[in-house]
CSV table of C-alpha atoms and ligand atoms in Angstrom, one decimal:
chain,number,residue,atom,x,y,z
X,99,MET,CA,0.0,0.0,0.0
X,100,VAL,CA,2.7,2.4,1.0
X,101,ALA,CA,4.7,1.7,-2.0
X,102,GLU,CA,1.7,2.2,-4.2
X,103,ASN,CA,0.8,5.5,-2.6
X,104,SER,CA,4.3,6.9,-2.9
X,105,ALA,CA,4.5,5.8,-6.6
X,106,ASP,CA,1.2,7.6,-7.2
X,107,SER,CA,2.3,10.8,-5.6
X,108,LYS,CA,5.6,10.6,-7.5
X,109,ASN,CA,3.6,10.2,-10.7
X,110,GLU,CA,1.5,13.1,-9.8
X,111,LYS,CA,4.6,15.3,-9.2
X,112,ASN,CA,6.0,14.4,-12.5
X,113,ASP,CA,2.7,14.8,-14.4
X,114,ILE,CA,3.5,17.5,-16.8
X,115,LEU,CA,-0.1,18.6,-17.4
X,116,LEU,CA,-0.7,19.1,-13.6
X,117,SER,CA,2.6,20.9,-13.1
X,118,THR,CA,2.0,23.1,-16.2
X,119,GLN,CA,-1.5,24.0,-14.8
X,120,GLU,CA,0.0,24.8,-11.4
X,121,VAL,CA,2.4,27.4,-12.9
X,122,ILE,CA,-0.2,28.8,-15.3
X,123,LYS,CA,-2.5,29.4,-12.3
X,124,GLU,CA,0.2,31.1,-10.3
X,125,ALA,CA,1.1,33.2,-13.3
X,126,LEU,CA,-2.5,34.3,-14.0
X,127,ASP,CA,-3.0,35.0,-10.3
X,128,LYS,CA,0.1,37.2,-10.1
X,129,LEU,CA,-1.1,39.0,-13.3
X,130,GLY,CA,-4.4,39.7,-11.5
X,131,TYR,CA,-6.7,37.7,-13.9
X,132,PRO,CA,-9.9,36.2,-12.6
X,133,ASN,CA,-10.4,32.4,-12.4
X,134,GLU,CA,-12.2,32.3,-15.7
X,135,ALA,CA,-8.9,33.0,-17.4
X,136,PHE,CA,-7.4,29.9,-15.7
X,137,GLU,CA,-10.5,27.8,-16.7
X,138,LEU,CA,-9.9,28.8,-20.3
X,139,MET,CA,-6.1,28.3,-20.3
X,140,LYS,CA,-5.8,25.1,-18.3
X,141,GLU,CA,-6.6,22.7,-21.1
X,142,PRO,CA,-6.6,22.8,-25.0
X,143,MET,CA,-9.8,24.3,-26.5
X,144,ARG,CA,-9.8,21.3,-28.9
X,145,MET,CA,-8.3,17.9,-28.7
X,146,ILE,CA,-8.7,15.5,-31.5
X,147,THR,CA,-7.9,11.7,-31.4
X,148,VAL,CA,-7.5,10.0,-34.8
X,149,ARG,CA,-7.0,6.3,-35.8
X,150,ILE,CA,-4.7,5.8,-38.7
X,151,PRO,CA,-4.6,2.4,-40.5
X,152,VAL,CA,-1.3,1.7,-42.3
X,153,ARG,CA,-0.6,-1.3,-44.5
X,154,MET,CA,2.8,-2.4,-43.1
X,155,ASP,CA,5.6,-4.0,-45.2
X,156,ASP,CA,4.6,-7.5,-44.0
X,157,GLY,CA,1.2,-7.0,-45.7
X,158,LYS,CA,-0.8,-6.7,-42.4
X,159,THR,CA,-2.6,-3.5,-41.4
X,160,LYS,CA,-1.6,-1.8,-38.2
X,161,VAL,CA,-3.9,0.9,-36.8
X,162,PHE,CA,-2.0,3.8,-35.1
X,163,THR,CA,-3.4,6.4,-32.6
X,164,GLY,CA,-2.6,10.0,-33.2
X,165,TYR,CA,-3.6,13.3,-31.4
X,166,ARG,CA,-3.7,17.0,-32.2
X,167,ALA,CA,-4.3,19.5,-29.5
X,168,GLN,CA,-5.2,23.1,-30.3
X,169,HIS,CA,-4.7,25.0,-27.1
X,170,ASN,CA,-5.9,28.6,-27.8
X,171,ASP,CA,-6.5,30.5,-31.0
X,172,ALA,CA,-7.4,33.9,-29.6
X,173,ILE,CA,-4.2,35.5,-31.1
X,174,GLY,CA,-4.1,33.6,-34.4
X,175,PRO,CA,-3.8,30.0,-35.8
X,176,THR,CA,-2.4,27.4,-33.5
X,177,LYS,CA,1.1,26.2,-34.1
X,178,GLY,CA,3.4,23.4,-32.9
X,179,GLY,CA,5.2,20.2,-33.7
X,180,VAL,CA,4.1,16.6,-34.2
X,181,ARG,CA,6.1,13.9,-32.4
X,182,PHE,CA,6.4,10.3,-33.3
X,183,HIS,CA,7.1,8.3,-30.2
X,184,PRO,CA,6.0,5.1,-28.4
X,185,ASN,CA,5.3,7.1,-25.2
X,186,VAL,CA,3.0,9.8,-26.6
X,187,THR,CA,-0.1,10.3,-24.5
X,188,GLU,CA,-3.1,12.6,-24.8
X,189,LYS,CA,-2.1,14.3,-21.6
X,190,GLU,CA,1.5,14.9,-22.8
X,191,VAL,CA,0.2,16.4,-26.1
X,192,SER,CA,-2.2,18.6,-24.1
X,193,ALA,CA,0.5,20.0,-21.9
X,194,LEU,CA,2.9,20.5,-24.8
X,195,SER,CA,0.2,22.5,-26.6
X,196,ILE,CA,-0.1,24.8,-23.6
X,197,TRP,CA,3.7,25.3,-23.7
X,198,MET,CA,3.4,26.3,-27.4
X,199,THR,CA,1.0,29.1,-26.4
X,200,LEU,CA,3.6,30.2,-23.8
X,201,LYS,CA,6.5,30.0,-26.3
X,202,SER,CA,4.6,32.1,-28.9
X,203,GLY,CA,3.7,34.6,-26.2
X,204,ILE,CA,7.2,34.9,-24.9
X,205,VAL,CA,8.7,35.5,-28.4
X,206,ASP,CA,5.7,37.5,-29.5
X,207,LEU,CA,4.4,35.6,-32.4
X,208,PRO,CA,0.9,35.9,-33.8
X,209,TYR,CA,0.0,32.3,-32.9
X,210,GLY,CA,-1.7,30.2,-30.3
X,211,GLY,CA,-0.3,26.8,-29.2
X,212,GLY,CA,-0.9,23.5,-30.8
X,213,LYS,CA,0.8,20.1,-30.6
X,214,GLY,CA,0.4,16.7,-32.2
X,215,GLY,CA,1.7,13.2,-31.6
X,216,ILE,CA,1.4,9.6,-32.9
X,217,ILE,CA,2.0,6.6,-30.8
X,218,CYS,CA,4.6,4.7,-32.9
X,219,ASP,CA,8.3,3.8,-32.9
X,220,PRO,CA,9.8,5.3,-36.1
X,221,ARG,CA,13.1,3.5,-35.2
X,222,GLU,CA,11.4,0.3,-36.1
X,223,MET,CA,9.5,1.4,-39.2
X,224,SER,CA,10.6,1.5,-42.9
X,225,PHE,CA,10.6,4.7,-45.0
X,226,ARG,CA,7.5,3.5,-46.8
X,227,GLU,CA,5.6,2.8,-43.6
X,228,LEU,CA,6.5,6.3,-42.2
X,229,GLU,CA,5.3,8.0,-45.3
X,230,ALA,CA,2.0,6.2,-45.2
X,231,LEU,CA,1.6,7.1,-41.5
X,232,SER,CA,2.5,10.7,-42.1
X,233,ARG,CA,0.0,11.0,-45.0
X,234,GLY,CA,-2.7,9.2,-43.0
X,235,TYR,CA,-2.3,11.6,-40.1
X,236,VAL,CA,-2.9,14.6,-42.4
X,237,ARG,CA,-5.9,12.9,-44.1
X,238,ALA,CA,-7.5,12.3,-40.7
X,239,LEU,CA,-7.0,15.9,-39.6
X,240,SER,CA,-7.3,17.8,-42.9
X,241,GLN,CA,-10.5,19.6,-41.9
X,242,VAL,CA,-9.1,21.2,-38.7
X,243,VAL,CA,-5.6,22.1,-39.8
X,244,GLY,CA,-4.3,24.5,-42.5
X,245,PRO,CA,-2.2,27.7,-43.0
X,246,THR,CA,-4.7,29.9,-41.3
X,247,LYS,CA,-6.0,27.3,-38.7
X,248,ASP,CA,-3.3,25.1,-37.3
X,249,ILE,CA,0.2,24.8,-38.6
X,250,PRO,CA,2.3,21.6,-37.7
X,251,ALA,CA,6.1,21.4,-37.6
X,252,PRO,CA,8.8,18.8,-36.6
X,253,ASP,CA,9.2,17.6,-33.0
X,254,VAL,CA,10.7,14.4,-31.4
X,255,PHE,CA,11.6,11.9,-34.2
X,256,THR,CA,10.0,13.8,-37.0
X,257,ASN,CA,12.0,15.7,-39.6
X,258,SER,CA,11.9,17.7,-42.9
X,259,GLN,CA,11.2,14.6,-45.0
X,260,ILE,CA,8.1,13.9,-42.9
X,261,MET,CA,7.0,17.5,-43.2
X,262,ALA,CA,7.4,17.2,-47.0
X,263,TRP,CA,5.1,14.2,-47.1
X,264,MET,CA,2.6,15.9,-44.9
X,265,MET,CA,2.7,19.1,-47.0
X,266,ASP,CA,2.2,17.1,-50.2
X,267,GLU,CA,-0.8,15.2,-48.8
X,268,TYR,CA,-2.4,18.4,-47.6
X,269,SER,CA,-1.7,20.2,-51.0
X,270,ARG,CA,-3.4,17.3,-52.8
X,271,ILE,CA,-6.5,17.4,-50.5
X,272,ASP,CA,-6.6,21.2,-50.7
X,273,GLU,CA,-6.0,21.1,-54.5
X,274,PHE,CA,-3.6,23.9,-54.0
X,275,ASN,CA,0.1,24.2,-53.4
X,276,SER,CA,0.1,25.0,-49.7
X,277,PRO,CA,3.6,25.4,-48.3
X,278,GLY,CA,2.3,27.5,-45.4
X,279,PHE,CA,0.4,24.5,-44.0
X,280,ILE,CA,3.5,23.2,-42.3
X,281,THR,CA,6.9,24.4,-41.3
X,282,GLY,CA,10.3,22.7,-41.0
X,283,LYS,CA,10.1,21.7,-44.7
X,284,PRO,CA,13.2,21.0,-46.9
X,285,ILE,CA,14.4,24.3,-48.3
X,286,VAL,CA,13.6,23.3,-51.9
X,287,LEU,CA,9.9,23.0,-50.8
X,288,GLY,CA,9.6,26.4,-49.2
X,289,GLY,CA,11.6,25.6,-46.0
X,290,SER,CA,13.6,28.4,-44.4
X,291,HIS,CA,17.3,28.8,-44.0
X,292,GLY,CA,18.3,28.2,-40.4
X,293,ARG,CA,15.2,26.2,-39.4
X,294,GLU,CA,17.0,22.9,-38.8
X,295,SER,CA,19.4,24.4,-36.3
X,296,ALA,CA,17.0,27.1,-35.0
X,297,THR,CA,16.2,25.5,-31.6
X,298,ALA,CA,19.9,25.0,-30.9
X,299,LYS,CA,20.7,28.6,-32.1
X,300,GLY,CA,18.0,29.9,-29.7
X,301,VAL,CA,19.5,27.9,-26.8
X,302,THR,CA,22.9,29.3,-27.7
X,303,ILE,CA,21.7,32.8,-27.6
X,304,CYS,CA,20.1,32.2,-24.2
X,305,ILE,CA,23.3,30.7,-22.9
X,306,GLU,CA,25.2,33.8,-24.1
X,307,GLU,CA,22.8,36.1,-22.3
X,308,ALA,CA,22.6,34.0,-19.1
X,309,ALA,CA,26.5,33.8,-19.1
X,310,LYS,CA,26.6,37.6,-19.3
X,311,LYS,CA,24.3,37.9,-16.3
X,312,ARG,CA,26.6,35.6,-14.3
X,313,GLY,CA,29.8,37.1,-15.5
X,314,ILE,CA,30.9,33.9,-17.2
X,315,SER,CA,32.7,33.9,-20.5
X,316,VAL,CA,31.3,31.3,-22.9
X,317,LYS,CA,34.8,30.9,-24.4
X,318,GLY,CA,36.5,28.4,-22.2
X,319,ALA,CA,33.4,27.6,-20.1
X,320,ARG,CA,32.7,23.9,-19.4
X,321,VAL,CA,29.5,22.7,-20.9
X,322,ILE,CA,27.5,19.5,-20.6
X,323,VAL,CA,24.9,18.6,-23.1
X,324,GLN,CA,22.4,15.8,-22.3
X,325,GLY,CA,20.9,14.4,-25.6
X,326,PHE,CA,22.5,14.3,-29.0
X,327,GLY,CA,19.4,14.6,-31.2
X,328,ASN,CA,18.5,17.7,-33.3
X,329,ALA,CA,18.9,20.2,-30.5
X,330,GLY,CA,21.7,18.6,-28.6
X,331,SER,CA,24.0,17.8,-31.5
X,332,PHE,CA,23.7,21.3,-33.1
X,333,LEU,CA,24.2,22.9,-29.7
X,334,ALA,CA,27.3,20.9,-28.9
X,335,LYS,CA,28.7,22.0,-32.2
X,336,PHE,CA,27.8,25.7,-31.7
X,337,MET,CA,29.3,25.6,-28.2
X,338,HIS,CA,32.5,23.9,-29.4
X,339,ASP,CA,32.8,26.4,-32.3
X,340,MET,CA,32.4,29.3,-29.8
X,341,GLY,CA,35.4,28.0,-27.8
X,342,ALA,CA,33.5,26.4,-25.0
X,343,LYS,CA,34.8,23.1,-23.6
X,344,VAL,CA,32.1,20.5,-24.1
X,345,ILE,CA,33.1,18.0,-21.4
X,346,ALA,CA,30.2,15.6,-21.7
X,347,ILE,CA,27.4,14.6,-24.0
X,348,SER,CA,24.9,11.8,-23.8
X,349,ASP,CA,22.2,9.8,-25.7
X,350,ALA,CA,19.6,7.4,-24.5
X,351,GLU,CA,22.2,4.6,-24.0
X,352,GLY,CA,24.8,6.5,-21.9
X,353,ALA,CA,27.2,9.4,-21.6
X,354,LEU,CA,30.7,10.3,-22.6
X,355,HIS,CA,32.9,12.4,-20.4
X,356,ASP,CA,36.3,14.0,-20.9
X,357,PRO,CA,37.3,16.9,-18.6
X,358,ASP,CA,39.6,18.2,-21.4
X,359,GLY,CA,36.7,18.5,-23.8
X,360,LEU,CA,35.3,16.0,-26.3
X,361,ASP,CA,36.0,15.8,-30.0
X,362,ILE,CA,32.6,17.0,-31.1
X,363,ASP,CA,33.2,16.9,-34.9
X,364,TYR,CA,34.2,13.2,-34.6
X,365,LEU,CA,31.1,12.4,-32.5
X,366,LEU,CA,28.8,14.2,-34.9
X,367,ASP,CA,30.3,12.3,-37.8
X,368,ARG,CA,29.6,9.0,-36.0
X,369,ARG,CA,26.1,9.6,-34.7
X,370,ASP,CA,23.1,7.9,-36.3
X,371,SER,CA,20.0,9.7,-37.5
X,372,PHE,CA,18.3,9.2,-34.1
X,373,GLY,CA,21.2,10.8,-32.3
X,374,THR,CA,22.9,7.6,-30.9
X,375,VAL,CA,26.7,7.6,-30.6
X,376,THR,CA,27.7,6.4,-27.2
X,377,ASN,CA,27.1,2.7,-28.1
X,378,LEU,CA,30.4,2.9,-30.1
X,379,PHE,CA,32.4,3.4,-26.8
X,380,ASP,CA,33.2,1.2,-23.8
X,381,ASP,CA,34.1,3.8,-21.2
X,382,THR,CA,30.6,5.4,-20.8
X,383,ILE,CA,29.0,6.7,-17.7
X,384,THR,CA,25.2,7.0,-17.0
X,385,ASN,CA,23.1,10.0,-17.8
X,386,GLN,CA,22.4,10.5,-14.1
X,387,GLU,CA,26.2,10.5,-13.3
X,388,MET,CA,26.8,13.0,-16.1
X,389,LEU,CA,24.2,15.5,-14.8
X,390,GLU,CA,26.0,15.7,-11.5
X,391,LEU,CA,29.5,16.4,-12.9
X,392,ASP,CA,31.2,19.6,-12.1
X,393,THR,CA,30.6,22.2,-14.9
X,394,ASP,CA,29.7,25.8,-15.6
X,395,ILE,CA,26.7,25.2,-17.9
X,396,LEU,CA,24.4,22.3,-18.1
X,397,VAL,CA,22.0,21.8,-21.0
X,398,PRO,CA,19.3,19.1,-20.7
X,399,ALA,CA,18.4,18.6,-24.3
X,400,ALA,CA,16.8,15.1,-24.1
X,401,VAL,CA,13.6,14.1,-22.3
X,402,GLN,CA,11.4,15.0,-19.4
X,403,ASN,CA,11.9,14.8,-15.7
X,404,GLN,CA,15.7,14.5,-15.6
X,405,ILE,CA,16.4,17.0,-12.8
X,406,THR,CA,14.2,16.1,-9.9
X,407,GLU,CA,14.1,16.7,-6.1
X,408,GLU,CA,16.3,13.6,-5.9
X,409,ASN,CA,19.3,15.0,-7.8
X,410,ALA,CA,18.7,18.7,-7.8
X,411,HIS,CA,20.9,19.1,-4.7
X,412,ASN,CA,23.8,17.5,-6.5
X,413,ILE,CA,23.8,19.6,-9.7
X,414,LYS,CA,27.0,21.6,-9.8
X,415,ALA,CA,26.4,23.9,-12.8
X,416,ASP,CA,26.0,27.7,-12.4
X,417,ILE,CA,23.6,27.9,-15.3
X,418,VAL,CA,21.0,25.3,-16.4
X,419,VAL,CA,19.4,26.0,-19.8
X,420,GLU,CA,16.5,23.7,-20.7
X,421,ALA,CA,16.7,22.8,-24.4
X,422,ALA,CA,14.3,19.9,-23.9
X,423,ASN,CA,10.7,20.2,-23.0
X,424,GLY,CA,10.2,19.7,-19.3
X,425,PRO,CA,13.5,18.3,-18.1
X,426,THR,CA,13.3,19.9,-14.6
X,427,THR,CA,10.4,19.2,-12.2
X,428,LEU,CA,8.8,22.1,-10.2
X,429,GLU,CA,10.4,20.8,-7.0
X,430,ALA,CA,13.8,20.8,-8.6
X,431,THR,CA,13.2,24.3,-10.1
X,432,LYS,CA,12.7,25.5,-6.5
X,433,ILE,CA,15.8,23.7,-5.2
X,434,LEU,CA,18.0,25.0,-8.1
X,435,THR,CA,16.8,28.6,-7.7
X,436,GLU,CA,17.3,28.5,-3.9
X,437,ARG,CA,20.8,27.3,-4.5
X,438,GLY,CA,21.5,30.3,-6.7
X,439,ILE,CA,21.6,28.4,-10.0
X,440,LEU,CA,20.3,30.4,-12.9
X,441,LEU,CA,17.6,28.2,-14.6
X,442,VAL,CA,16.6,29.3,-18.1
X,443,PRO,CA,13.2,27.5,-18.6
X,444,ASP,CA,12.2,25.4,-21.7
X,445,VAL,CA,9.4,27.7,-22.8
X,446,LEU,CA,12.0,30.5,-23.3
X,447,ALA,CA,15.2,28.5,-24.2
X,448,SER,CA,13.6,26.3,-26.8
X,449,SER,CA,11.6,28.9,-28.5
X,450,GLY,CA,14.1,29.4,-31.4
X,451,GLY,CA,12.4,26.6,-33.3
X,452,VAL,CA,9.0,28.1,-33.5
X,453,THR,CA,10.5,31.5,-34.1
X,454,VAL,CA,12.1,30.4,-37.3
X,455,SER,CA,9.0,28.4,-38.1
X,456,TYR,CA,7.1,31.7,-38.0
X,457,PHE,CA,9.8,33.2,-40.4
X,458,GLU,CA,9.2,30.2,-42.7
X,459,TRP,CA,5.4,30.7,-42.7
X,460,VAL,CA,5.9,34.5,-43.4
X,461,GLN,CA,8.2,33.7,-46.3
X,462,ASN,CA,5.6,31.1,-47.6
X,463,ASN,CA,2.8,33.7,-47.3
X,464,GLN,CA,4.7,36.4,-49.1
X,465,GLY,CA,6.4,34.1,-51.6
X,466,TYR,CA,9.7,35.9,-51.1
X,467,TYR,CA,12.6,34.1,-49.4
X,468,TRP,CA,15.3,35.4,-47.1
X,469,LYS,CA,19.0,34.8,-46.9
X,470,ASP,CA,20.4,32.8,-44.0
X,471,GLU,CA,22.1,35.9,-42.5
X,472,GLU,CA,18.7,37.7,-42.5
X,473,VAL,CA,17.1,34.8,-40.6
X,474,GLN,CA,20.0,34.6,-38.1
X,475,GLU,CA,19.9,38.3,-37.4
X,476,LYS,CA,16.1,38.4,-36.8
X,477,LEU,CA,16.3,35.3,-34.6
X,478,ARG,CA,19.0,36.8,-32.5
X,479,GLU,CA,17.0,40.0,-32.1
X,480,VAL,CA,13.9,38.1,-31.0
X,481,LEU,CA,15.7,35.9,-28.5
X,482,VAL,CA,17.9,38.5,-26.9
X,483,ARG,CA,14.8,40.7,-26.4
X,484,SER,CA,12.7,37.8,-25.0
X,485,PHE,CA,15.4,36.5,-22.7
X,486,ASN,CA,15.9,40.0,-21.2
X,487,ASN,CA,12.2,40.5,-20.9
X,488,VAL,CA,11.8,37.3,-18.8
X,489,TYR,CA,15.0,38.0,-16.8
X,490,THR,CA,13.8,41.5,-15.9
X,491,THR,CA,10.4,40.2,-14.9
X,492,SER,CA,12.0,37.6,-12.6
X,493,GLN,CA,14.3,40.2,-11.0
X,494,ASN,CA,11.6,42.8,-10.5
X,495,ARG,CA,9.1,40.4,-9.1
X,496,GLN,CA,11.7,38.3,-7.2
X,497,ILE,CA,10.4,35.1,-8.8
X,498,ASP,CA,12.2,32.2,-10.6
X,499,MET,CA,12.7,32.4,-14.4
X,500,ARG,CA,10.0,29.7,-15.0
X,501,LEU,CA,7.2,31.6,-13.3
X,502,ALA,CA,8.4,34.8,-15.0
X,503,ALA,CA,8.4,33.1,-18.4
X,504,TYR,CA,4.9,31.8,-17.8
X,505,MET,CA,3.7,35.3,-16.8
X,506,VAL,CA,5.1,36.8,-20.0
X,507,GLY,CA,3.9,33.9,-22.1
X,508,VAL,CA,0.3,33.6,-20.9
X,509,ARG,CA,-0.4,37.3,-20.8
X,510,ARG,CA,-0.9,38.0,-24.5
X,511,ALA,CA,-3.2,35.0,-25.2
X,512,THR,CA,-5.3,36.0,-22.1
X,513,GLU,CA,-5.4,39.6,-23.2
X,514,ALA,CA,-6.5,38.6,-26.7
X,515,ALA,CA,-9.2,36.3,-25.2
X,516,ARG,CA,-10.5,39.3,-23.2
X,517,TYR,CA,-10.7,41.6,-26.2
X,518,ARG,CA,-12.6,38.9,-28.1
X,519,GLY,CA,-15.1,38.8,-25.2
X,520,TRP,CA,-14.4,35.2,-24.3
X,521,ILE,CA,-13.7,35.9,-20.6
E,33,LIG,N1,8.3,21.3,-32.0
E,33,LIG,C1,9.0,22.5,-31.8
E,33,LIG,C2,8.7,23.1,-30.4
E,33,LIG,O1,8.3,22.4,-29.6
E,33,LIG,C3,8.8,23.5,-32.9
E,33,LIG,C4,7.4,24.0,-33.2
E,33,LIG,C5,7.2,24.8,-34.4
E,33,LIG,O2,8.2,25.0,-35.1
E,33,LIG,O3,6.0,25.1,-34.7
E,33,LIG,O4,8.9,24.3,-30.2
């Protein structure tokens, strides 16, 4: 009985929808909004579940379950990625759609939040099966998505090829070439320069700004990057190129550590398309051991619930920048903040992706495409402004950066809902 209870309460603590709602409530209360605002914001306005039959390579039909959550469209169309993962749940997709509203609010985009997911394991599927699944998902949702309704993008285990198939399927249904239906496309199909590395670029800019506040020079700083997927691998490369010492990286199988700095170019060269590289080495340590190493900057860029009340006291970094969604629990956020560690929250740090997605959509809508330098310059401007806005809010109000980011993020959508007469 005792064991079951404590497991329940632990699950509850690590439940990302509950913890998101807790911070949203606190942020709205601090902003002085009435309870109706929380009632509106606490869950997506629309959640759709679809069943997608796919003829597999062995001739049998497998039926997959997918979701699309549209959190709030008071400001504009909903926007957010689609993840392909065996652990996708309706609850997770709901929470992630709320985070997209927050991200758009923080970087000031004319969008509300959306998110999608399909329960599947792309690591075990062929190219043909993945194409059929991607097209089936779009067919199932075609009436509720679109360039002015809800705009998908890449997320965990989805990429520009999957976006291309989805765009093609939508364009066929729509009987119109519709590049603005989805972002994160290949450049030749209307994708934007800088989109693939945008999340990592945004994290890099947040690291630079956070380092300035802490009087740390990025050049020569020790950095640990957890996760070697899209965000983690680009980030390790950017840090390395800026002269930081990347002393540890990890993937789902383990971690590599070298206090003198790892050879990042070599590791990037050897990683597979799902971001695994540590399986090629014998002398690995565990992800948990890696998180507790002595370092200046720690970047969790992998999965949820990595820094919890169990290990938060042992984190030795001065700055923690969340490139993943939800790597630090609320209890751990409190512990890190009390210990004087500067925590840059996910909804701010990982907003570079959706920012360049917005640039991509704007370019699609106007049919005029920008150079890489133009994208980079605009991204930097947005991220520096947004970081400092959240930082100043946290300093002025004497609150942690997560609550400050939620306050900045939720305010615009709530204000828009008020003007529309919804609350
Ligand atoms: N999936 C990414 C995120 O969580 C990008 C979303 C987008 O580009 O719309 O921010």
